[in-house]
Amino acid sequence: MSPRGLSLKARALRFLAMREHSRAELARKLARHVEDTPEDPAGPRIERLLDELSAHGLLDEQRAADALVSAQAHRFGALQLRQRLRARGVAHEAAAAALAGVAAGEFERAKAVWQRRFGAPAADAAERARQARFLAGRGFSADVIHRVVRGLDDS
């Protein structure tokens, strides 16, 4: 069957088969494929479907948050991960729970990202600034960036 002729539930299952989605993200994706009429508004239909998927354990906000964090934690800091969770519409509680374990290894992850990108300590202040901007763009905290760029040990 072509994707055009899929039912709303089949489309939702197809999205969930590809990867975990937050409730808000899946609702947003499904809304693009539903015709909204005055007699049958799309919002309640989508909400009923999302409730059904949640009841069957197919849609889980915490699982979606954990999946995103575990897939991207090796490349990004907690700030960037929090922003990505927010962009996907993950509930604040689920995001906080998913990020709870990430903060402990922030220095090691930043050091690994720095090592892959640069490998050697900066020769001058301009190079240190460039390295710091790179790590800041990856969502690492200022304290962690300072320790990594200066070559300080985790303490």
mmCIF file of C-alpha atoms in Angstrom:
data_model
loop_
_atom_site.group_PDB
_atom_site.id
_atom_site.type_symbol
_atom_site.label_atom_id
_atom_site.label_comp_id
_atom_site.label_asym_id
_atom_site.label_seq_id
_atom_site.Cartn_x
_atom_site.Cartn_y
_atom_site.Cartn_z
ATOM 1 C CA MET A 1 0.000 0.000 0.000
ATOM 2 C CA SER A 2 1.316 3.434 -0.865
ATOM 3 C CA PRO A 3 2.037 5.838 2.012
ATOM 4 C CA ARG A 4 -0.696 8.081 0.616
ATOM 5 C CA GLY A 5 -3.434 5.544 1.371
ATOM 6 C CA LEU A 6 -2.349 4.629 4.893
ATOM 7 C CA SER A 7 -4.795 4.978 7.749
ATOM 8 C CA LEU A 8 -3.913 7.313 10.593
ATOM 9 C CA LYS A 9 -3.047 4.383 12.868
ATOM 10 C CA ALA A 10 -0.900 2.698 10.208
ATOM 11 C CA ARG A 11 0.933 5.957 9.641
ATOM 12 C CA ALA A 12 1.533 6.347 13.384
ATOM 13 C CA LEU A 13 2.844 2.782 13.611
ATOM 14 C CA ARG A 14 5.129 3.410 10.654
ATOM 15 C CA PHE A 15 6.596 6.488 12.364
ATOM 16 C CA LEU A 16 7.052 4.563 15.615
ATOM 17 C CA ALA A 17 8.687 1.644 13.812
ATOM 18 C CA MET A 18 11.393 3.980 12.509
ATOM 19 C CA ARG A 19 12.262 5.429 15.936
ATOM 20 C CA GLU A 20 10.756 6.498 19.247
ATOM 21 C CA HIS A 21 8.673 9.682 19.152
ATOM 22 C CA SER A 22 7.369 11.978 21.852
ATOM 23 C CA ARG A 23 3.622 12.463 22.038
ATOM 24 C CA ALA A 24 3.853 16.051 20.747
ATOM 25 C CA GLU A 25 6.185 15.116 17.903
ATOM 26 C CA LEU A 26 3.975 12.257 16.714
ATOM 27 C CA ALA A 27 0.862 14.449 16.956
ATOM 28 C CA ARG A 28 2.572 17.116 14.859
ATOM 29 C CA LYS A 29 3.579 14.586 12.195
ATOM 30 C CA LEU A 30 0.137 12.988 12.058
ATOM 31 C CA ALA A 31 -1.629 16.351 11.836
ATOM 32 C CA ARG A 32 -0.013 16.944 8.444
ATOM 33 C CA HIS A 33 -1.778 13.869 7.072
ATOM 34 C CA VAL A 34 -5.276 14.374 8.480
ATOM 35 C CA GLU A 35 -8.014 16.386 6.894
ATOM 36 C CA ASP A 36 -9.614 18.715 9.416
ATOM 37 C CA THR A 37 -13.345 19.203 8.843
ATOM 38 C CA PRO A 38 -15.958 20.969 10.994
ATOM 39 C CA GLU A 39 -17.921 17.712 11.358
ATOM 40 C CA ASP A 40 -14.842 15.643 12.252
ATOM 41 C CA PRO A 41 -11.984 17.750 13.668
ATOM 42 C CA ALA A 42 -8.528 16.188 13.464
ATOM 43 C CA GLY A 43 -7.369 17.094 16.982
ATOM 44 C CA PRO A 44 -9.639 14.736 18.925
ATOM 45 C CA ARG A 45 -9.003 11.882 16.467
ATOM 46 C CA ILE A 46 -5.257 12.240 16.871
ATOM 47 C CA GLU A 47 -5.533 12.480 20.669
ATOM 48 C CA ARG A 48 -7.660 9.309 20.812
ATOM 49 C CA LEU A 49 -5.110 7.478 18.686
ATOM 50 C CA LEU A 50 -2.215 8.712 20.840
ATOM 51 C CA ASP A 51 -4.069 7.619 23.989
ATOM 52 C CA GLU A 52 -4.604 4.174 22.453
ATOM 53 C CA LEU A 53 -0.941 3.871 21.456
ATOM 54 C CA SER A 54 0.138 4.933 24.947
ATOM 55 C CA ALA A 55 -2.224 2.435 26.571
ATOM 56 C CA HIS A 56 -0.703 -0.367 24.487
ATOM 57 C CA GLY A 57 2.829 0.753 25.393
ATOM 58 C CA LEU A 58 3.726 1.737 21.841
ATOM 59 C CA LEU A 59 4.128 5.430 22.620
ATOM 60 C CA ASP A 60 6.189 6.298 25.681
ATOM 61 C CA GLU A 61 7.526 9.781 26.406
ATOM 62 C CA GLN A 62 10.297 8.561 28.710
ATOM 63 C CA ARG A 63 11.439 5.924 26.230
ATOM 64 C CA ALA A 64 11.613 8.566 23.488
ATOM 65 C CA ALA A 65 13.692 10.872 25.693
ATOM 66 C CA ASP A 66 16.037 8.065 26.741
ATOM 67 C CA ALA A 67 16.492 6.946 23.124
ATOM 68 C CA LEU A 68 17.456 10.429 21.945
ATOM 69 C CA VAL A 69 19.860 10.987 24.825
ATOM 70 C CA SER A 70 21.564 7.616 24.471
ATOM 71 C CA ALA A 71 21.912 8.031 20.702
ATOM 72 C CA GLN A 72 23.387 11.530 20.840
ATOM 73 C CA ALA A 73 25.119 11.834 24.221
ATOM 74 C CA HIS A 74 28.512 10.875 22.790
ATOM 75 C CA ARG A 75 28.434 13.928 20.506
ATOM 76 C CA PHE A 76 26.704 16.628 22.545
ATOM 77 C CA GLY A 77 26.625 18.210 25.982
ATOM 78 C CA ALA A 78 23.660 18.363 28.320
ATOM 79 C CA LEU A 79 22.616 21.831 27.115
ATOM 80 C CA GLN A 80 22.363 20.722 23.481
ATOM 81 C CA LEU A 81 20.598 17.491 24.446
ATOM 82 C CA ARG A 82 18.057 19.447 26.504
ATOM 83 C CA GLN A 83 17.423 21.737 23.531
ATOM 84 C CA ARG A 84 16.954 18.769 21.183
ATOM 85 C CA LEU A 85 14.501 17.155 23.602
ATOM 86 C CA ARG A 86 12.585 20.430 23.843
ATOM 87 C CA ALA A 87 12.474 20.710 20.037
ATOM 88 C CA ARG A 88 10.921 17.248 19.835
ATOM 89 C CA GLY A 89 8.266 18.203 22.354
ATOM 90 C CA VAL A 90 9.409 15.879 25.131
ATOM 91 C CA ALA A 91 7.756 16.651 28.474
ATOM 92 C CA HIS A 92 9.974 18.449 30.996
ATOM 93 C CA GLU A 93 9.844 15.591 33.524
ATOM 94 C CA ALA A 94 10.862 12.984 30.946
ATOM 95 C CA ALA A 95 13.674 15.214 29.684
ATOM 96 C CA ALA A 96 14.987 15.814 33.202
ATOM 97 C CA ALA A 97 14.946 12.085 33.965
ATOM 98 C CA ALA A 98 16.743 11.247 30.721
ATOM 99 C CA LEU A 99 19.405 13.897 31.329
ATOM 100 C CA ALA A 100 19.970 12.952 34.975
ATOM 101 C CA GLY A 101 22.558 10.310 34.160
ATOM 102 C CA VAL A 102 24.281 12.365 31.487
ATOM 103 C CA ALA A 103 25.645 15.131 33.706
ATOM 104 C CA ALA A 104 28.032 12.799 35.524
ATOM 105 C CA GLY A 105 30.054 12.037 32.410
ATOM 106 C CA GLU A 106 29.991 15.503 30.880
ATOM 107 C CA PHE A 107 33.730 16.120 31.212
ATOM 108 C CA GLU A 108 34.680 12.758 29.700
ATOM 109 C CA ARG A 109 32.292 13.230 26.775
ATOM 110 C CA ALA A 110 33.559 16.774 26.130
ATOM 111 C CA LYS A 111 37.147 15.553 26.265
ATOM 112 C CA ALA A 112 36.346 12.754 23.779
ATOM 113 C CA VAL A 113 34.609 15.182 21.393
ATOM 114 C CA TRP A 114 37.537 17.591 21.696
ATOM 115 C CA GLN A 115 40.039 14.773 21.104
ATOM 116 C CA ARG A 116 38.245 13.570 17.956
ATOM 117 C CA ARG A 117 38.083 17.086 16.543
ATOM 118 C CA PHE A 118 41.397 18.624 17.576
ATOM 119 C CA GLY A 119 43.638 16.010 19.173
ATOM 120 C CA ALA A 120 46.305 18.451 20.341
ATOM 121 C CA PRO A 121 46.289 21.318 22.848
ATOM 122 C CA ALA A 122 45.848 24.806 21.466
ATOM 123 C CA ALA A 123 49.056 26.662 20.660
ATOM 124 C CA ASP A 124 47.689 30.140 21.333
ATOM 125 C CA ALA A 125 44.708 32.046 22.696
ATOM 126 C CA ALA A 126 43.001 32.292 19.309
ATOM 127 C CA GLU A 127 43.093 28.519 18.876
ATOM 128 C CA ARG A 128 41.811 28.004 22.454
ATOM 129 C CA ALA A 129 38.927 30.355 21.672
ATOM 130 C CA ARG A 130 38.145 28.416 18.495
ATOM 131 C CA GLN A 131 38.139 25.130 20.391
ATOM 132 C CA ALA A 132 35.957 26.631 23.126
ATOM 133 C CA ARG A 133 33.435 27.903 20.555
ATOM 134 C CA PHE A 134 33.286 24.455 19.000
ATOM 135 C CA LEU A 135 32.534 22.790 22.342
ATOM 136 C CA ALA A 136 30.021 25.511 23.242
ATOM 137 C CA GLY A 137 28.219 24.829 19.981
ATOM 138 C CA ARG A 138 28.032 21.187 20.990
ATOM 139 C CA GLY A 139 26.217 22.178 24.192
ATOM 140 C CA PHE A 140 28.871 21.685 26.844
ATOM 141 C CA SER A 141 28.891 23.957 29.899
ATOM 142 C CA ALA A 142 31.392 26.797 30.264
ATOM 143 C CA ASP A 143 33.120 25.135 33.221
ATOM 144 C CA VAL A 144 33.618 21.873 31.330
ATOM 145 C CA ILE A 145 34.824 23.724 28.233
ATOM 146 C CA HIS A 146 37.358 25.673 30.275
ATOM 147 C CA ARG A 147 38.772 22.498 31.851
ATOM 148 C CA VAL A 148 38.957 20.634 28.530
ATOM 149 C CA VAL A 149 40.547 23.453 26.529
ATOM 150 C CA ARG A 150 43.053 24.245 29.285
ATOM 151 C CA GLY A 151 43.947 20.554 29.567
ATOM 152 C CA LEU A 152 42.909 20.274 33.208
ATOM 153 C CA ASP A 153 41.991 16.907 34.694
ATOM 154 C CA ASP A 154 38.474 16.161 35.873
ATOM 155 C CA SER A 155 38.368 17.260 39.492
#
